[in-house]
Structures are given as C-alpha cells and as structure tokens.
Amino acid sequence: IRYDAMVLGNHEFDGGIPKLVKQREWVTFPILSANVHNAVLSQKKLNDPFVILEREGIKIGILGLTTDTLKKVVLRNVAESLEVENPAEVAKTQVPAMKQAGAELLIILSHVGISESGSRSERVIANDEVKIAKEVPEIPLIVGGHSHTLLPDGKKVGETLLVQAGEKGEYLGRVDLIWDRDSKKVVESKASVIPVLPTDGEEMNLKKSLNKYRARVSRLLDEVLGTTENELDGERENIRHQETNFGNFICDVIRKITKSDVAIFNGGGIRASIPRGKIKLRDIYRALPFRNTLTTAVITGKQLKEALQTGLKFQHNTGSFLQVSGIEYKAKDGMLTFVRVQGAVVAETAEYKIVSNNFLFGGGDYLDVLTETKDIQDTGTPVEELLAKYIRAHPVVYAKTEKRIVLE
C-alpha cells in the first residue's frame, strides 16, 4: 500500500513497548504521535511528533495525535511507562514548530475520535477531533480514527474538514484538496468514501502472500469446538450498554472454572458475536482478541459496588460496562440502586472471591478500584483459551439473558 505515515492508536500497545519498538524497526514510514511519550528512558524512541513530505512542490506537514485516554485503555504495566498529553493543547504548540520546519499544508492524523451524540453507542470524548478543529483552526484537514465513525462526506468544523472511513477496511477514504500556490491555502476541500468490495477484484501478489499464512493457521482456527443453539450477542452497541447472553456465558464460564462468587467482564473486551450453529476456534479468537489473562482476587462489597458504578459511568468513554455472573444489579439514570450477590443483598464489609481479566485488575477502563482488591492472582492463561477448552468439554451451548442487569 506504500503508506506515507501512521499514527499510534491504543491497540498498538497491546503487545507492550518492546513489541512496538520491534515493529517500528520493520516499517519504512514514520510512526507519529506528538502527545505520547515514553517515560522509560532506557527504551528507544517510540514515535515522531510530525513528518514533512514534499509532493508536487508543496511541503505537507502531518502531525500525529493519540487519544488522551490511552493510559486507561492499555495494560497497567504499559501505562506506567507512558506520558500522555492533551492532544488539542499539543497541537497548538506543534503548529508553529511544523511551520518553522517548512510545512505549508498542515494535516492532523488522529487516533482521538469524534463524540457521536444521540446514539446509544455514543462515545463521550472530552478532547475529540471536533474540539481540536475548533481550537486549532489553521489546520484544514483532520484524518481521524478511534471512534470508528463513517463520515461519507466528511464533517466541516469552521474551515476544517474532518474525515473518517469507518472501520475494518470496509471503505477507503478519499480527500480532494484544492491548493492555491499564491496564497498557500486550501481554497476547497471535499471528502468521499469508496466501498472496498471483493467483487472489484483482488491484488494477486498480496493474496498469494496471505494464503501462505492462511493455510498454516486455518488448520488450527477451523477446529469445531461445539455448537451454539442461539446467537451469542457480542455486538458493540449491545455488549457495552446492556446485559447480553454472550456476556452472561463468558462470565458464567470463568466463574465456574475458578469457583468464584462473582465474575465481571468489560463489554469492550468482547468484540464480536458468534452466530447460531458451529463454534470454531476462530470465532472465539475473533470475539476475545486481546490475550487478556484470567485473574482472581478478593473484593469487598463496597469495592464491588464502586466497580459496577464505574462501569456505568464510563460506558460511553470506553468499554467499561460490566457483564456479570453471580450478581444482579439495577441502575436508574446511570446510578446504581441495587446489588445482590448470590441471591443476597450485598454487604459493604463482606468479602467475595471475584474473577475477571488482568486488564481490569490493572485499572483498565477507569476501574482503578480493582487494583485495591486483595490477593490478586493472575493465572497467566488467556481467557479465550479457557473458554475454548470449556466448550470442547461442553460442546452444546445455549445462553440467555436473565435480567441480571436492569437499567431504567
């Protein structure tokens, strides 16, 4: 594809800093982020703030910006090695630096996202790309991501054009800028998206290269673990905002395996549904892609209520909404009103054995309260491997919702 630049997103850190350093050595284009810094001095430099490219005699400055929620959506040990600044404030300071370096046309390449009001899958992003456009109006174009927004015609904020092309490579985004060489300004801009369709043909050299890997992994991923008698609902707009049968199933399994009183799982950690019928190993990996490991601890009733409330509070910022097992809870207007564990109203001083994943026990998705629990034990085994093993042993799955979570 011959990229000219990329910006750091939150999932670039899933494999930790050493893996990112190694990947940086592989690529032939700059990896950008002006507001993310490595706090560990012994590590190699992770990224450049901007790059200046010359095309058709025009010097184009591309500035990278990453979500300032980064430290809340990566593993704790990774977060501790990072410093993250407000992207809008950093953009203000970087624009003069880019101009001083010779840039004429300024572009922001962003993994910050756009808040989408009026939608149940709304993401509340305090310093979003709209805010950046308002506070740094001299930037004519922001090429964005993170919120998975599809903007077929872009979005104008003042004279700034914001563009995003959805997710999963379903569209190729295109931007046309008309540049006045005399005034050195963009005088017209427009955006469009082009559907990426298999019927339009394939790049054969890429397909040949990919097929080598596909053949190797398909023998593993096409293993049939069992069958599900109904669809297991992991859709983003559901799993992050309400009880679903897939959330219940995952929590039930990990609670049973560890003989815990309570299980919780962040909706953002479940990334796909599994359709009715055969369950293949690839379905499990698609739904649980992050290699998060099964972790247990001892939690008080007070801490448990705080965790559930935090899940409700930040569900529109991240995937913090908690699917549960062994618990029933109710909330009204986003405020927790009732919690019951194992059929009994929760007592704040009572202690319960809880199971979840290492991401949450590291304070991910704003759940810092889980770092304060006692006797945290990380099994080191990825949740998806345990789920696959369980289905092999119990190959017929039927999961349902049970009003464990009631929201008013």
mmCIF file of C-alpha atoms in Angstrom:
data_model
loop_
_atom_site.group_PDB
_atom_site.id
_atom_site.type_symbol
_atom_site.label_atom_id
_atom_site.label_comp_id
_atom_site.label_asym_id
_atom_site.label_seq_id
_atom_site.Cartn_x
_atom_site.Cartn_y
_atom_site.Cartn_z
ATOM 1 C CA ILE A 1 0.000 0.000 0.000
ATOM 2 C CA ARG A 2 3.065 2.206 0.455
ATOM 3 C CA TYR A 3 1.897 4.293 3.375
ATOM 4 C CA ASP A 4 3.495 7.684 3.988
ATOM 5 C CA ALA A 5 2.750 7.812 7.729
ATOM 6 C CA MET A 6 0.713 6.271 10.534
ATOM 7 C CA VAL A 7 -0.400 7.475 13.954
ATOM 8 C CA LEU A 8 -0.162 5.497 17.183
ATOM 9 C CA GLY A 9 -3.514 4.137 18.353
ATOM 10 C CA ASN A 10 -4.321 2.451 21.627
ATOM 11 C CA HIS A 11 -4.084 -1.095 20.238
ATOM 12 C CA GLU A 12 -0.520 -0.516 19.045
ATOM 13 C CA PHE A 13 0.336 -1.059 22.733
ATOM 14 C CA ASP A 14 -1.438 -4.415 23.154
ATOM 15 C CA GLY A 15 1.821 -6.335 22.845
ATOM 16 C CA GLY A 16 3.747 -3.990 25.121
ATOM 17 C CA ILE A 17 6.500 -1.465 24.460
ATOM 18 C CA PRO A 18 9.224 -3.961 23.354
ATOM 19 C CA LYS A 19 6.976 -5.327 20.615
ATOM 20 C CA LEU A 20 6.147 -1.816 19.407
ATOM 21 C CA VAL A 21 9.860 -0.959 19.302
ATOM 22 C CA LYS A 22 10.492 -4.068 17.177
ATOM 23 C CA GLN A 23 7.617 -3.260 14.823
ATOM 24 C CA ARG A 24 8.904 0.282 14.428
ATOM 25 C CA GLU A 25 12.140 -1.152 13.028
ATOM 26 C CA TRP A 26 10.211 -3.142 10.415
ATOM 27 C CA VAL A 27 8.305 -0.303 8.797
ATOM 28 C CA THR A 28 9.573 2.089 6.142
ATOM 29 C CA PHE A 29 7.339 5.018 7.100
ATOM 30 C CA PRO A 30 7.213 7.242 10.212
ATOM 31 C CA ILE A 31 5.039 6.376 13.216
ATOM 32 C CA LEU A 32 3.658 9.613 14.618
ATOM 33 C CA SER A 33 2.258 10.931 17.881
ATOM 34 C CA ALA A 34 3.074 14.335 19.309
ATOM 35 C CA ASN A 35 1.274 13.821 22.619
ATOM 36 C CA VAL A 36 2.528 10.344 23.634
ATOM 37 C CA HIS A 37 5.973 9.997 25.192
ATOM 38 C CA ASN A 38 7.905 7.072 26.600
ATOM 39 C CA ALA A 39 8.631 7.693 30.273
ATOM 40 C CA VAL A 40 11.190 4.867 30.393
ATOM 41 C CA LEU A 41 14.434 6.479 29.270
ATOM 42 C CA SER A 42 16.147 3.155 28.560
ATOM 43 C CA GLN A 43 13.658 2.393 25.803
ATOM 44 C CA LYS A 44 14.191 3.516 22.236
ATOM 45 C CA LYS A 45 12.195 6.433 20.913
ATOM 46 C CA LEU A 46 8.694 5.264 20.011
ATOM 47 C CA ASN A 47 7.475 7.944 17.653
ATOM 48 C CA ASP A 48 7.997 11.281 15.944
ATOM 49 C CA PRO A 49 5.610 14.221 16.531
ATOM 50 C CA PHE A 50 5.273 15.070 12.840
ATOM 51 C CA VAL A 51 6.741 14.477 9.412
ATOM 52 C CA ILE A 52 7.119 16.816 6.448
ATOM 53 C CA LEU A 53 6.652 15.331 2.978
ATOM 54 C CA GLU A 54 7.057 17.128 -0.342
ATOM 55 C CA ARG A 55 4.572 16.419 -3.113
ATOM 56 C CA GLU A 56 4.304 18.411 -6.346
ATOM 57 C CA GLY A 57 6.494 21.100 -4.827
ATOM 58 C CA ILE A 58 4.226 21.508 -1.774
ATOM 59 C CA LYS A 59 5.632 20.808 1.683
ATOM 60 C CA ILE A 60 2.989 18.901 3.641
ATOM 61 C CA GLY A 61 3.276 18.654 7.416
ATOM 62 C CA ILE A 62 1.493 15.679 9.028
ATOM 63 C CA LEU A 63 1.016 15.840 12.802
ATOM 64 C CA GLY A 64 0.122 12.717 14.799
ATOM 65 C CA LEU A 65 -2.236 12.838 17.798
ATOM 66 C CA THR A 66 -3.384 9.951 20.019
ATOM 67 C CA THR A 67 -6.322 9.684 22.427
ATOM 68 C CA ASP A 68 -5.535 11.151 25.839
ATOM 69 C CA THR A 69 -7.473 8.262 27.438
ATOM 70 C CA LEU A 70 -4.605 5.993 26.352
ATOM 71 C CA LYS A 71 -3.389 5.145 29.862
ATOM 72 C CA LYS A 72 -6.898 3.938 30.802
ATOM 73 C CA VAL A 73 -7.279 1.602 27.841
ATOM 74 C CA VAL A 74 -3.931 -0.230 27.890
ATOM 75 C CA LEU A 75 -2.482 -2.689 30.381
ATOM 76 C CA ARG A 76 -1.262 -1.097 33.609
ATOM 77 C CA ASN A 77 2.387 -2.049 33.172
ATOM 78 C CA VAL A 78 2.340 -0.393 29.746
ATOM 79 C CA ALA A 79 0.507 2.701 31.027
ATOM 80 C CA GLU A 80 3.163 3.226 33.696
ATOM 81 C CA SER A 81 5.802 3.674 31.007
ATOM 82 C CA LEU A 82 3.844 6.332 29.092
ATOM 83 C CA GLU A 83 3.240 10.054 29.391
ATOM 84 C CA VAL A 84 0.161 11.316 27.542
ATOM 85 C CA GLU A 85 -0.758 14.961 26.989
ATOM 86 C CA ASN A 86 -3.939 16.764 25.919
ATOM 87 C CA PRO A 87 -3.989 16.436 22.104
ATOM 88 C CA ALA A 88 -5.609 19.833 21.470
ATOM 89 C CA GLU A 89 -3.051 21.664 23.614
ATOM 90 C CA VAL A 90 -0.166 19.804 21.992
ATOM 91 C CA ALA A 91 -1.491 20.610 18.518
ATOM 92 C CA LYS A 92 -1.395 24.330 19.364
ATOM 93 C CA THR A 93 2.304 24.128 20.232
ATOM 94 C CA GLN A 94 3.236 21.877 17.303
ATOM 95 C CA VAL A 95 1.727 24.032 14.544
ATOM 96 C CA PRO A 96 4.418 26.741 14.875
ATOM 97 C CA ALA A 97 7.108 24.041 15.003
ATOM 98 C CA MET A 98 5.803 22.497 11.775
ATOM 99 C CA LYS A 99 5.713 25.872 10.043
ATOM 100 C CA GLN A 100 9.231 26.642 11.229
ATOM 101 C CA ALA A 101 10.332 23.321 9.742
ATOM 102 C CA GLY A 102 8.952 24.447 6.390
ATOM 103 C CA ALA A 103 5.461 22.948 6.298
ATOM 104 C CA GLU A 104 2.966 24.812 4.103
ATOM 105 C CA LEU A 105 -0.064 22.499 4.100
ATOM 106 C CA LEU A 106 -0.879 21.188 7.611
ATOM 107 C CA ILE A 107 -2.730 17.915 8.252
ATOM 108 C CA ILE A 108 -3.535 16.168 11.518
ATOM 109 C CA LEU A 109 -3.502 12.363 11.516
ATOM 110 C CA SER A 110 -5.546 11.469 14.574
ATOM 111 C CA HIS A 111 -6.467 8.486 16.700
ATOM 112 C CA VAL A 112 -8.609 10.605 19.033
ATOM 113 C CA GLY A 113 -12.132 10.126 17.703
ATOM 114 C CA ILE A 114 -15.373 12.067 17.392
ATOM 115 C CA SER A 115 -18.070 12.137 20.067
ATOM 116 C CA GLU A 116 -21.319 10.979 18.495
ATOM 117 C CA SER A 117 -24.283 12.427 20.394
ATOM 118 C CA GLY A 118 -27.780 10.987 20.091
ATOM 119 C CA SER A 119 -26.612 7.404 19.734
ATOM 120 C CA ARG A 120 -26.686 4.556 22.232
ATOM 121 C CA SER A 121 -23.160 3.716 21.132
ATOM 122 C CA GLU A 122 -22.131 7.326 21.798
ATOM 123 C CA ARG A 123 -18.550 7.854 22.875
ATOM 124 C CA VAL A 124 -18.043 10.847 25.124
ATOM 125 C CA ILE A 125 -14.596 12.111 24.166
ATOM 126 C CA ALA A 126 -13.664 15.285 26.027
ATOM 127 C CA ASN A 127 -10.843 16.358 23.714
ATOM 128 C CA ASP A 128 -12.221 14.983 20.467
ATOM 129 C CA GLU A 129 -11.389 15.869 16.878
ATOM 130 C CA VAL A 130 -14.182 18.457 16.756
ATOM 131 C CA LYS A 131 -12.622 20.271 19.712
ATOM 132 C CA ILE A 132 -9.176 20.090 18.122
ATOM 133 C CA ALA A 133 -10.588 21.612 14.911
ATOM 134 C CA LYS A 134 -12.139 24.477 16.890
ATOM 135 C CA GLU A 135 -9.018 25.181 18.927
ATOM 136 C CA VAL A 136 -6.540 24.834 16.050
ATOM 137 C CA PRO A 137 -8.475 26.363 13.127
ATOM 138 C CA GLU A 138 -5.408 26.770 10.902
ATOM 139 C CA ILE A 139 -5.441 23.010 10.236
ATOM 140 C CA PRO A 140 -7.519 22.452 7.060
ATOM 141 C CA LEU A 141 -7.759 18.655 7.364
ATOM 142 C CA ILE A 142 -8.027 16.118 10.207
ATOM 143 C CA VAL A 143 -7.859 12.468 9.147
ATOM 144 C CA GLY A 144 -9.319 10.668 12.140
ATOM 145 C CA GLY A 145 -9.966 7.328 13.764
ATOM 146 C CA HIS A 146 -10.593 5.589 17.114
ATOM 147 C CA SER A 147 -14.361 6.196 17.222
ATOM 148 C CA HIS A 148 -14.937 4.054 14.087
ATOM 149 C CA THR A 149 -17.073 6.826 12.599
ATOM 150 C CA LEU A 150 -18.187 6.649 8.977
ATOM 151 C CA LEU A 151 -18.373 10.151 7.503
ATOM 152 C CA PRO A 152 -19.294 9.631 3.836
ATOM 153 C CA ASP A 153 -18.926 13.343 3.021
ATOM 154 C CA GLY A 154 -16.696 14.368 5.904
ATOM 155 C CA LYS A 155 -17.694 16.892 8.556
ATOM 156 C CA LYS A 156 -16.897 20.602 8.378
ATOM 157 C CA VAL A 157 -15.964 22.418 11.588
ATOM 158 C CA GLY A 158 -15.350 26.009 10.568
ATOM 159 C CA GLU A 159 -12.875 25.756 7.695
ATOM 160 C CA THR A 160 -11.518 22.399 8.877
ATOM 161 C CA LEU A 161 -12.614 19.183 7.169
ATOM 162 C CA LEU A 162 -12.845 16.126 9.451
ATOM 163 C CA VAL A 163 -12.799 12.703 7.792
ATOM 164 C CA GLN A 164 -13.116 9.127 8.986
ATOM 165 C CA ALA A 165 -13.721 5.991 6.914
ATOM 166 C CA GLY A 166 -15.487 3.706 9.385
ATOM 167 C CA GLU A 167 -13.708 0.515 10.421
ATOM 168 C CA LYS A 168 -12.290 -2.859 9.368
ATOM 169 C CA GLY A 169 -11.189 -1.685 5.936
ATOM 170 C CA GLU A 170 -14.739 -1.626 4.600
ATOM 171 C CA TYR A 171 -14.112 1.758 2.946
ATOM 172 C CA LEU A 172 -11.204 3.665 1.507
ATOM 173 C CA GLY A 173 -11.395 7.338 2.373
ATOM 174 C CA ARG A 174 -10.575 9.942 -0.266
ATOM 175 C CA VAL A 175 -9.986 13.659 0.228
ATOM 176 C CA ASP A 176 -9.578 16.232 -2.541
ATOM 177 C CA LEU A 177 -7.875 19.485 -1.561
ATOM 178 C CA ILE A 178 -7.595 22.435 -3.911
ATOM 179 C CA TRP A 179 -4.388 24.309 -3.075
ATOM 180 C CA ASP A 180 -3.737 27.901 -4.088
ATOM 181 C CA ARG A 181 0.004 28.221 -4.677
ATOM 182 C CA ASP A 182 -0.093 32.005 -4.412
ATOM 183 C CA SER A 183 -1.930 32.326 -1.091
ATOM 184 C CA LYS A 184 -0.589 28.971 0.089
ATOM 185 C CA LYS A 185 -4.018 27.996 1.390
ATOM 186 C CA VAL A 186 -6.584 25.287 0.816
ATOM 187 C CA VAL A 187 -9.436 27.007 -1.032
ATOM 188 C CA GLU A 188 -11.702 23.985 -1.404
ATOM 189 C CA SER A 189 -11.938 20.531 0.159
ATOM 190 C CA LYS A 190 -14.257 17.572 -0.165
ATOM 191 C CA ALA A 191 -14.395 14.035 1.160
ATOM 192 C CA SER A 192 -15.811 10.755 -0.082
ATOM 193 C CA VAL A 193 -15.604 7.069 0.782
ATOM 194 C CA ILE A 194 -15.106 4.204 -1.641
ATOM 195 C CA PRO A 195 -16.530 0.776 -0.682
ATOM 196 C CA VAL A 196 -13.905 -1.976 -0.686
ATOM 197 C CA LEU A 197 -15.644 -4.903 -2.374
ATOM 198 C CA PRO A 198 -14.291 -8.377 -3.211
ATOM 199 C CA THR A 199 -16.228 -8.195 -6.485
ATOM 200 C CA ASP A 200 -13.911 -5.386 -7.590
ATOM 201 C CA GLY A 201 -11.034 -7.846 -7.735
ATOM 202 C CA GLU A 202 -8.005 -8.822 -5.665
ATOM 203 C CA GLU A 203 -4.306 -7.954 -5.652
ATOM 204 C CA MET A 204 -2.863 -11.310 -6.576
ATOM 205 C CA ASN A 205 0.641 -10.901 -5.127
ATOM 206 C CA LEU A 206 -0.832 -9.875 -1.784
ATOM 207 C CA LYS A 207 -3.323 -12.758 -1.917
ATOM 208 C CA LYS A 208 -0.519 -15.233 -2.636
ATOM 209 C CA SER A 209 1.480 -13.952 0.329
ATOM 210 C CA LEU A 210 -1.539 -14.012 2.619
ATOM 211 C CA ASN A 211 -2.529 -17.541 1.590
ATOM 212 C CA LYS A 212 0.739 -18.930 2.982
ATOM 213 C CA TYR A 213 -0.297 -17.743 6.441
ATOM 214 C CA ARG A 214 -3.959 -18.626 5.918
ATOM 215 C CA ALA A 215 -3.129 -22.237 5.152
ATOM 216 C CA ARG A 216 -0.973 -22.532 8.268
ATOM 217 C CA VAL A 217 -3.455 -21.036 10.712
ATOM 218 C CA SER A 218 -6.675 -22.398 9.189
ATOM 219 C CA ARG A 219 -5.810 -25.905 10.341
ATOM 220 C CA LEU A 220 -5.955 -24.551 13.884
ATOM 221 C CA LEU A 221 -8.656 -21.906 13.635
ATOM 222 C CA ASP A 222 -11.176 -24.062 11.781
ATOM 223 C CA GLU A 223 -11.362 -26.558 14.630
ATOM 224 C CA VAL A 224 -15.015 -27.050 15.573
ATOM 225 C CA LEU A 225 -15.319 -26.761 19.344
ATOM 226 C CA GLY A 226 -19.073 -27.281 19.595
ATOM 227 C CA THR A 227 -22.353 -25.690 18.587
ATOM 228 C CA THR A 228 -24.493 -22.883 19.922
ATOM 229 C CA GLU A 229 -28.257 -23.216 19.751
ATOM 230 C CA ASN A 230 -28.725 -19.443 19.524
ATOM 231 C CA GLU A 231 -26.662 -16.439 18.517
ATOM 232 C CA LEU A 232 -24.211 -15.254 21.156
ATOM 233 C CA ASP A 233 -24.621 -11.465 21.150
ATOM 234 C CA GLY A 234 -21.355 -9.547 21.263
ATOM 235 C CA GLU A 235 -22.451 -6.577 19.153
ATOM 236 C CA ARG A 236 -20.758 -3.357 20.208
ATOM 237 C CA GLU A 237 -23.968 -1.358 20.708
ATOM 238 C CA ASN A 238 -25.338 -4.104 22.994
ATOM 239 C CA ILE A 239 -22.391 -5.601 24.864
ATOM 240 C CA ARG A 240 -21.181 -2.158 26.014
ATOM 241 C CA HIS A 241 -24.535 -0.912 27.285
ATOM 242 C CA GLN A 242 -26.758 -3.790 28.431
ATOM 243 C CA GLU A 243 -26.819 -7.410 29.543
ATOM 244 C CA THR A 244 -26.276 -9.865 26.683
ATOM 245 C CA ASN A 245 -26.334 -13.643 26.569
ATOM 246 C CA PHE A 246 -22.700 -13.803 25.397
ATOM 247 C CA GLY A 247 -21.589 -11.625 28.309
ATOM 248 C CA ASN A 248 -23.502 -13.932 30.656
ATOM 249 C CA PHE A 249 -21.967 -17.030 29.102
ATOM 250 C CA ILE A 250 -18.372 -15.791 29.361
ATOM 251 C CA CYS A 251 -18.869 -14.672 32.960
ATOM 252 C CA ASP A 252 -20.590 -17.932 33.909
ATOM 253 C CA VAL A 253 -17.735 -19.975 32.455
ATOM 254 C CA ILE A 254 -14.896 -18.093 34.162
ATOM 255 C CA ARG A 255 -16.788 -18.059 37.475
ATOM 256 C CA LYS A 256 -17.362 -21.807 37.257
ATOM 257 C CA ILE A 257 -13.743 -22.560 36.302
ATOM 258 C CA THR A 258 -12.355 -20.569 39.237
ATOM 259 C CA LYS A 259 -15.150 -21.403 41.707
ATOM 260 C CA SER A 260 -15.619 -17.697 42.365
ATOM 261 C CA ASP A 261 -18.579 -15.927 43.949
ATOM 262 C CA VAL A 262 -18.647 -13.213 41.318
ATOM 263 C CA ALA A 263 -17.471 -12.709 37.742
ATOM 264 C CA ILE A 264 -17.285 -9.448 35.805
ATOM 265 C CA PHE A 265 -16.080 -8.726 32.276
ATOM 266 C CA ASN A 266 -15.771 -5.425 30.455
ATOM 267 C CA GLY A 267 -18.010 -5.145 27.413
ATOM 268 C CA GLY A 268 -15.164 -3.541 25.468
ATOM 269 C CA GLY A 269 -13.179 -6.764 25.805
ATOM 270 C CA ILE A 270 -15.785 -8.685 23.771
ATOM 271 C CA ARG A 271 -15.510 -7.738 20.114
ATOM 272 C CA ALA A 272 -17.836 -9.962 18.076
ATOM 273 C CA SER A 273 -20.935 -12.139 18.124
ATOM 274 C CA ILE A 274 -20.967 -15.857 17.361
ATOM 275 C CA PRO A 275 -23.820 -16.888 15.034
ATOM 276 C CA ARG A 276 -26.074 -19.853 15.736
ATOM 277 C CA GLY A 277 -24.503 -23.144 14.653
ATOM 278 C CA LYS A 278 -20.940 -24.433 14.759
ATOM 279 C CA ILE A 279 -18.477 -22.688 17.052
ATOM 280 C CA LYS A 280 -14.974 -22.622 15.599
ATOM 281 C CA LEU A 281 -11.799 -21.639 17.390
ATOM 282 C CA ARG A 282 -11.555 -18.601 15.090
ATOM 283 C CA ASP A 283 -14.939 -17.416 16.451
ATOM 284 C CA ILE A 284 -13.545 -17.387 19.990
ATOM 285 C CA TYR A 285 -10.384 -15.527 18.942
ATOM 286 C CA ARG A 286 -12.441 -13.005 16.983
ATOM 287 C CA ALA A 287 -14.676 -12.337 19.984
ATOM 288 C CA LEU A 288 -11.807 -12.218 22.514
ATOM 289 C CA PRO A 289 -8.786 -10.896 20.584
ATOM 290 C CA PHE A 290 -6.696 -9.282 23.314
ATOM 291 C CA ARG A 291 -4.976 -12.223 25.046
ATOM 292 C CA ASN A 292 -6.120 -10.899 28.426
ATOM 293 C CA THR A 293 -5.453 -13.423 31.181
ATOM 294 C CA LEU A 294 -7.823 -14.848 33.770
ATOM 295 C CA THR A 295 -7.304 -13.160 37.143
ATOM 296 C CA THR A 296 -8.922 -13.628 40.559
ATOM 297 C CA ALA A 297 -8.964 -11.524 43.724
ATOM 298 C CA VAL A 298 -10.869 -10.879 46.955
ATOM 299 C CA ILE A 299 -13.184 -7.870 46.774
ATOM 300 C CA THR A 300 -15.360 -6.147 49.375
ATOM 301 C CA GLY A 301 -18.988 -5.334 48.785
ATOM 302 C CA LYS A 302 -18.132 -1.638 48.789
ATOM 303 C CA GLN A 303 -15.444 -2.100 46.133
ATOM 304 C CA LEU A 304 -17.779 -4.228 44.042
ATOM 305 C CA LYS A 305 -20.444 -1.521 44.031
ATOM 306 C CA GLU A 306 -17.848 1.076 43.081
ATOM 307 C CA ALA A 307 -16.679 -1.104 40.193
ATOM 308 C CA LEU A 308 -20.217 -1.533 38.873
ATOM 309 C CA GLN A 309 -20.870 2.203 39.180
ATOM 310 C CA THR A 310 -17.629 2.990 37.357
ATOM 311 C CA GLY A 311 -18.663 0.638 34.564
ATOM 312 C CA LEU A 312 -21.899 2.561 34.177
ATOM 313 C CA LYS A 313 -20.270 5.984 34.436
ATOM 314 C CA PHE A 314 -17.650 5.485 31.717
ATOM 315 C CA GLN A 315 -19.550 3.197 29.342
ATOM 316 C CA HIS A 316 -19.667 5.941 26.694
ATOM 317 C CA ASN A 317 -15.943 6.735 27.020
ATOM 318 C CA THR A 318 -14.593 3.184 26.886
ATOM 319 C CA GLY A 319 -15.864 -0.381 27.053
ATOM 320 C CA SER A 320 -16.187 -0.233 30.856
ATOM 321 C CA PHE A 321 -19.781 -1.519 31.104
ATOM 322 C CA LEU A 322 -19.621 -4.743 33.123
ATOM 323 C CA GLN A 323 -21.220 -8.026 32.133
ATOM 324 C CA VAL A 324 -21.666 -10.198 35.231
ATOM 325 C CA SER A 325 -22.240 -13.607 36.790
ATOM 326 C CA GLY A 326 -23.252 -14.298 40.394
ATOM 327 C CA ILE A 327 -24.579 -10.733 40.574
ATOM 328 C CA GLU A 328 -27.818 -8.928 39.909
ATOM 329 C CA TYR A 329 -27.735 -5.149 39.786
ATOM 330 C CA LYS A 330 -30.089 -2.305 38.965
ATOM 331 C CA ALA A 331 -29.463 1.299 37.977
ATOM 332 C CA LYS A 332 -31.629 4.324 37.306
ATOM 333 C CA ASP A 333 -30.394 7.230 35.185
ATOM 334 C CA GLY A 334 -26.890 5.784 35.311
ATOM 335 C CA MET A 335 -26.786 5.492 39.114
ATOM 336 C CA LEU A 336 -26.526 2.131 40.858
ATOM 337 C CA THR A 337 -29.593 1.472 43.035
ATOM 338 C CA PHE A 338 -29.367 -2.202 43.976
ATOM 339 C CA VAL A 339 -26.790 -5.029 44.047
ATOM 340 C CA ARG A 340 -27.316 -8.636 45.029
ATOM 341 C CA VAL A 341 -24.616 -11.347 45.180
ATOM 342 C CA GLN A 342 -25.570 -15.000 45.193
ATOM 343 C CA GLY A 343 -29.158 -14.002 45.910
ATOM 344 C CA ALA A 344 -28.360 -11.840 48.948
ATOM 345 C CA VAL A 345 -28.187 -8.047 49.108
ATOM 346 C CA VAL A 346 -24.534 -7.069 49.073
ATOM 347 C CA ALA A 347 -22.944 -6.044 52.359
ATOM 348 C CA GLU A 348 -20.246 -3.399 52.045
ATOM 349 C CA THR A 349 -17.919 -5.105 54.510
ATOM 350 C CA ALA A 350 -18.449 -8.618 53.134
ATOM 351 C CA GLU A 351 -15.694 -10.193 51.055
ATOM 352 C CA TYR A 352 -16.213 -12.136 47.856
ATOM 353 C CA LYS A 353 -13.965 -14.073 45.512
ATOM 354 C CA ILE A 354 -14.086 -12.317 42.147
ATOM 355 C CA VAL A 355 -12.769 -13.294 38.715
ATOM 356 C CA SER A 356 -12.167 -11.152 35.648
ATOM 357 C CA ASN A 357 -9.183 -10.362 33.407
ATOM 358 C CA ASN A 358 -5.791 -8.797 34.040
ATOM 359 C CA PHE A 359 -6.676 -5.658 32.062
ATOM 360 C CA LEU A 360 -9.384 -4.716 34.570
ATOM 361 C CA PHE A 361 -7.294 -5.639 37.614
ATOM 362 C CA GLY A 362 -4.646 -3.312 36.238
ATOM 363 C CA GLY A 363 -7.127 -0.430 36.406
ATOM 364 C CA GLY A 364 -8.152 -0.538 32.747
ATOM 365 C CA ASP A 365 -11.363 1.210 31.610
ATOM 366 C CA TYR A 366 -11.132 3.508 34.680
ATOM 367 C CA LEU A 367 -11.611 0.573 37.094
ATOM 368 C CA ASP A 368 -8.836 1.678 39.451
ATOM 369 C CA VAL A 369 -10.808 0.268 42.377
ATOM 370 C CA LEU A 370 -9.902 -3.255 41.247
ATOM 371 C CA THR A 371 -6.209 -2.510 41.816
ATOM 372 C CA GLU A 372 -7.063 -2.071 45.509
ATOM 373 C CA THR A 373 -8.543 -5.552 45.942
ATOM 374 C CA LYS A 374 -6.730 -8.232 47.957
ATOM 375 C CA ASP A 375 -4.902 -11.374 46.902
ATOM 376 C CA ILE A 376 -4.815 -10.627 43.164
ATOM 377 C CA GLN A 377 -3.809 -13.829 41.363
ATOM 378 C CA ASP A 378 -3.091 -13.721 37.626
ATOM 379 C CA THR A 379 -3.323 -17.257 36.212
ATOM 380 C CA GLY A 380 -1.319 -16.253 33.140
ATOM 381 C CA THR A 381 -3.783 -18.143 30.932
ATOM 382 C CA PRO A 382 -5.656 -16.169 28.256
ATOM 383 C CA VAL A 383 -9.421 -16.088 28.742
ATOM 384 C CA GLU A 384 -10.093 -17.209 25.160
ATOM 385 C CA GLU A 385 -8.048 -20.393 25.680
ATOM 386 C CA LEU A 386 -10.040 -21.303 28.790
ATOM 387 C CA LEU A 387 -13.309 -20.563 27.001
ATOM 388 C CA ALA A 388 -12.312 -22.797 24.084
ATOM 389 C CA LYS A 389 -11.315 -25.587 26.461
ATOM 390 C CA TYR A 390 -14.650 -25.296 28.269
ATOM 391 C CA ILE A 391 -16.668 -25.520 25.034
ATOM 392 C CA ARG A 392 -14.715 -28.600 23.939
ATOM 393 C CA ALA A 393 -15.789 -30.250 27.189
ATOM 394 C CA HIS A 394 -19.375 -28.877 26.990
ATOM 395 C CA PRO A 395 -19.993 -28.760 23.235
ATOM 396 C CA VAL A 396 -23.650 -27.685 23.235
ATOM 397 C CA VAL A 397 -24.151 -24.044 24.192
ATOM 398 C CA TYR A 398 -27.384 -22.257 24.911
ATOM 399 C CA ALA A 399 -27.093 -18.855 26.582
ATOM 400 C CA LYS A 400 -29.791 -16.383 27.564
ATOM 401 C CA THR A 401 -30.308 -13.113 29.354
ATOM 402 C CA GLU A 402 -31.789 -13.347 32.860
ATOM 403 C CA LYS A 403 -32.364 -9.755 33.993
ATOM 404 C CA ARG A 404 -29.080 -9.809 35.867
ATOM 405 C CA ILE A 405 -28.782 -6.145 34.848
ATOM 406 C CA VAL A 406 -31.833 -3.905 34.932
ATOM 407 C CA LEU A 407 -31.400 -0.352 33.667
ATOM 408 C CA GLU A 408 -34.119 2.300 33.980
#
